[in-house]
């Protein structure tokens, strides 16, 4: 954990945030799945049995982004109820091409389709061993993509809720269809200016 190595004594906040952003950007660059099936919208992608979507994605946006034209497409919520419209969240299941895909909204552990204090509370409970998350909860809560759920993810989730760090759907700052170092540079400027 590179965050443990940060020297916090005699450091100014903007210096620390710059270093934290560098660490997060490096983690994103090294853990972003390389072999994904591209969807028409680059913010929605398939990796194995999971479909990663930004918070606020609706059933209609998902269908359009995946280029699904036929009627052999069903979306159900975590309890199995078929959804024909509305917002989708983590644990939603999209069935198409005769295969089920579990939806993951990074940061949305509760499955509401957005990131809020309930997600933060789930991470805290997991970290103190009072309520362990399942595999899907762990994936959704792994904000920095280092394949583990830790205090860093807790801090990043809190920052996303507060609006200091954009959520995945808002992270494409320059609207070029890709979340990359250029977007990180803009995020860094925003954090330092606060």
Tab-separated table of C-alpha atoms in Angstrom:
chain	number	residue	atom	x	y	z
A	1	UNK	CA	0.000	0.000	0.000
A	2	UNK	CA	1.774	3.099	-1.251
A	3	UNK	CA	-0.422	5.385	0.868
A	4	UNK	CA	1.159	4.034	4.054
A	5	UNK	CA	4.503	5.391	2.840
A	6	UNK	CA	3.307	8.988	2.628
A	7	UNK	CA	5.202	11.253	5.009
A	8	UNK	CA	2.421	13.342	6.570
A	9	UNK	CA	4.566	15.467	8.866
A	10	UNK	CA	5.329	19.025	7.701
A	11	UNK	CA	3.457	18.604	4.407
A	12	UNK	CA	0.918	21.056	3.023
A	13	UNK	CA	-2.455	19.692	1.830
A	14	UNK	CA	-1.917	20.517	-1.853
A	15	UNK	CA	1.419	18.681	-1.811
A	16	UNK	CA	-0.271	15.610	-0.292
A	17	UNK	CA	-3.176	15.719	-2.746
A	18	UNK	CA	-0.757	15.935	-5.650
A	19	UNK	CA	0.999	12.804	-4.426
A	20	UNK	CA	-2.313	11.005	-3.718
A	21	UNK	CA	-3.564	11.857	-7.223
A	22	UNK	CA	-0.329	10.525	-8.729
A	23	UNK	CA	-0.714	7.271	-6.808
A	24	UNK	CA	-4.385	6.912	-7.809
A	25	UNK	CA	-3.606	7.683	-11.467
A	26	UNK	CA	-0.821	5.103	-11.478
A	27	UNK	CA	-3.162	2.528	-9.932
A	28	UNK	CA	-5.844	3.259	-12.537
A	29	UNK	CA	-3.322	3.016	-15.369
A	30	UNK	CA	-1.979	-0.333	-14.164
A	31	UNK	CA	-5.299	-1.955	-13.220
A	32	UNK	CA	-7.606	-0.849	-16.029
A	33	UNK	CA	-8.734	-3.989	-17.837
A	34	UNK	CA	-6.980	-4.239	-21.199
A	35	UNK	CA	-9.233	-6.806	-22.849
A	36	UNK	CA	-12.719	-5.403	-22.658
A	37	UNK	CA	-15.483	-5.554	-25.199
A	38	UNK	CA	-16.070	-1.926	-26.187
A	39	UNK	CA	-19.583	-0.604	-25.992
A	40	UNK	CA	-20.745	2.315	-28.110
A	41	UNK	CA	-20.378	4.559	-25.035
A	42	UNK	CA	-16.830	4.330	-23.639
A	43	UNK	CA	-18.122	4.881	-20.087
A	44	UNK	CA	-19.913	1.519	-20.269
A	45	UNK	CA	-17.881	-1.605	-20.859
A	46	UNK	CA	-17.984	-5.366	-20.408
A	47	UNK	CA	-15.236	-7.223	-18.575
A	48	UNK	CA	-15.901	-10.938	-18.190
A	49	UNK	CA	-19.290	-11.413	-16.524
A	50	UNK	CA	-19.562	-7.774	-15.436
A	51	UNK	CA	-20.836	-4.646	-17.132
A	52	UNK	CA	-19.297	-1.486	-15.667
A	53	UNK	CA	-21.541	1.579	-15.894
A	54	UNK	CA	-21.419	5.105	-14.477
A	55	UNK	CA	-23.832	6.064	-11.731
A	56	UNK	CA	-27.166	7.285	-13.039
A	57	UNK	CA	-27.222	4.848	-15.996
A	58	UNK	CA	-30.755	3.875	-16.977
A	59	UNK	CA	-32.098	0.700	-18.588
A	60	UNK	CA	-32.529	2.590	-21.879
A	61	UNK	CA	-28.994	4.070	-21.810
A	62	UNK	CA	-27.512	0.638	-21.159
A	63	UNK	CA	-29.417	-0.927	-24.059
A	64	UNK	CA	-28.362	1.882	-26.405
A	65	UNK	CA	-24.712	1.819	-25.263
A	66	UNK	CA	-24.482	-1.929	-25.815
A	67	UNK	CA	-26.044	-1.614	-29.261
A	68	UNK	CA	-28.861	-4.041	-28.493
A	69	UNK	CA	-31.612	-3.868	-31.106
A	70	UNK	CA	-33.490	-7.124	-30.662
A	71	UNK	CA	-36.038	-8.009	-28.038
A	72	UNK	CA	-33.849	-10.724	-26.489
A	73	UNK	CA	-32.755	-8.361	-23.715
A	74	UNK	CA	-33.898	-8.285	-20.097
A	75	UNK	CA	-32.753	-6.310	-17.065
A	76	UNK	CA	-33.641	-7.369	-13.523
A	77	UNK	CA	-32.865	-5.824	-10.167
A	78	UNK	CA	-31.057	-7.711	-7.393
A	79	UNK	CA	-34.296	-9.398	-6.290
A	80	UNK	CA	-35.207	-10.607	-9.803
A	81	UNK	CA	-37.868	-8.018	-10.681
A	82	UNK	CA	-37.789	-7.170	-14.403
A	83	UNK	CA	-36.936	-3.520	-15.036
A	84	UNK	CA	-38.238	-1.842	-18.182
A	85	UNK	CA	-37.078	1.657	-17.291
A	86	UNK	CA	-35.353	3.678	-14.607
A	87	UNK	CA	-31.927	3.832	-13.050
A	88	UNK	CA	-29.827	0.699	-12.593
A	89	UNK	CA	-27.294	-0.030	-9.877
A	90	UNK	CA	-24.733	-2.554	-8.751
A	91	UNK	CA	-26.114	-6.125	-8.759
A	92	UNK	CA	-28.592	-5.380	-11.549
A	93	UNK	CA	-28.503	-8.273	-14.034
A	94	UNK	CA	-28.604	-7.619	-17.787
A	95	UNK	CA	-29.445	-10.672	-19.911
A	96	UNK	CA	-28.511	-10.540	-23.580
A	97	UNK	CA	-26.843	-12.839	-26.086
A	98	UNK	CA	-28.155	-15.682	-23.879
A	99	UNK	CA	-25.866	-14.698	-21.028
A	100	UNK	CA	-26.354	-12.866	-17.708
A	101	UNK	CA	-24.042	-9.931	-16.885
A	102	UNK	CA	-23.864	-8.355	-13.425
A	103	UNK	CA	-23.826	-4.564	-13.446
A	104	UNK	CA	-21.161	-2.792	-11.391
A	105	UNK	CA	-21.354	0.920	-10.603
A	106	UNK	CA	-17.985	1.762	-9.037
A	107	UNK	CA	-18.708	3.220	-5.593
A	108	UNK	CA	-22.311	1.951	-5.469
A	109	UNK	CA	-22.151	-0.922	-3.006
A	110	UNK	CA	-25.808	-0.775	-1.965
A	111	UNK	CA	-27.175	-1.162	-5.502
A	112	UNK	CA	-29.115	2.098	-5.568
A	113	UNK	CA	-27.350	3.314	-8.707
A	114	UNK	CA	-25.599	6.218	-7.018
A	115	UNK	CA	-22.838	6.815	-4.488
A	116	UNK	CA	-23.911	8.056	-1.062
A	117	UNK	CA	-23.332	7.783	2.682
A	118	UNK	CA	-24.893	4.296	2.795
A	119	UNK	CA	-22.083	3.050	0.542
A	120	UNK	CA	-19.528	4.757	2.774
A	121	UNK	CA	-21.052	3.073	5.835
A	122	UNK	CA	-20.839	-0.353	4.138
A	123	UNK	CA	-17.104	0.168	3.507
A	124	UNK	CA	-16.544	1.271	7.124
A	125	UNK	CA	-18.371	-1.799	8.460
A	126	UNK	CA	-16.339	-4.023	6.163
A	127	UNK	CA	-13.055	-2.470	7.308
A	128	UNK	CA	-13.836	-3.033	10.999
A	129	UNK	CA	-15.056	-6.593	10.327
A	130	UNK	CA	-18.603	-5.964	11.509
A	131	UNK	CA	-20.151	-6.707	8.100
A	132	UNK	CA	-18.183	-8.401	5.330
A	133	UNK	CA	-18.980	-7.532	1.729
A	134	UNK	CA	-19.479	-10.155	-0.955
A	135	UNK	CA	-17.396	-10.265	-4.149
A	136	UNK	CA	-19.628	-7.804	-6.008
A	137	UNK	CA	-19.569	-5.359	-3.084
A	138	UNK	CA	-15.785	-5.622	-2.995
A	139	UNK	CA	-15.507	-4.883	-6.725
A	140	UNK	CA	-17.915	-1.936	-6.533
A	141	UNK	CA	-16.128	-0.501	-3.479
A	142	UNK	CA	-12.631	-0.760	-4.974
A	143	UNK	CA	-12.501	2.862	-6.140
A	144	UNK	CA	-8.770	2.939	-6.874
A	145	UNK	CA	-8.756	-0.404	-8.691
A	146	UNK	CA	-6.038	-2.063	-6.610
A	147	UNK	CA	-8.165	-5.214	-6.162
A	148	UNK	CA	-8.669	-4.742	-2.422
A	149	UNK	CA	-11.003	-2.703	-0.274
A	150	UNK	CA	-9.107	-0.537	2.182
A	151	UNK	CA	-8.978	2.864	3.872
A	152	UNK	CA	-7.894	4.480	0.609
A	153	UNK	CA	-11.189	3.422	-0.998
A	154	UNK	CA	-13.060	4.746	2.025
A	155	UNK	CA	-11.387	8.161	1.644
A	156	UNK	CA	-11.959	8.229	-2.116
A	157	UNK	CA	-15.636	7.292	-1.686
A	158	UNK	CA	-16.053	10.098	0.821
A	159	UNK	CA	-14.380	12.539	-1.573
A	160	UNK	CA	-16.700	11.405	-4.380
A	161	UNK	CA	-19.740	11.997	-2.180
A	162	UNK	CA	-18.434	15.448	-1.244
A	163	UNK	CA	-17.820	16.261	-4.906
A	164	UNK	CA	-14.045	16.666	-4.570
A	165	UNK	CA	-13.352	13.719	-6.869
A	166	UNK	CA	-15.593	13.099	-9.870
A	167	UNK	CA	-17.511	9.854	-10.071
A	168	UNK	CA	-16.702	7.609	-13.009
A	169	UNK	CA	-19.528	9.118	-15.062
A	170	UNK	CA	-18.107	12.595	-14.539
A	171	UNK	CA	-14.400	11.781	-14.677
A	172	UNK	CA	-14.084	12.433	-18.419
A	173	UNK	CA	-13.409	16.109	-17.747
A	174	UNK	CA	-12.358	17.014	-21.297
A	175	UNK	CA	-15.201	15.012	-22.931
A	176	UNK	CA	-12.892	13.037	-25.229
A	177	UNK	CA	-14.598	9.733	-24.354
A	178	UNK	CA	-11.636	8.442	-22.314
A	179	UNK	CA	-10.703	8.842	-18.644
A	180	UNK	CA	-6.939	9.343	-18.744
A	181	UNK	CA	-4.005	11.440	-17.498
A	182	UNK	CA	-5.411	14.600	-19.106
A	183	UNK	CA	-8.549	14.259	-16.989
A	184	UNK	CA	-6.444	13.527	-13.899
A	185	UNK	CA	-4.478	16.734	-14.454
A	186	UNK	CA	-7.710	18.731	-14.469
A	187	UNK	CA	-8.973	16.921	-11.362
A	188	UNK	CA	-5.658	17.641	-9.632
A	189	UNK	CA	-5.958	21.373	-10.421
A	190	UNK	CA	-9.479	21.381	-8.974
A	191	UNK	CA	-8.434	19.634	-5.757
A	192	UNK	CA	-5.422	21.898	-5.228
A	193	UNK	CA	-7.521	25.034	-5.805
A	194	UNK	CA	-9.879	23.994	-2.998
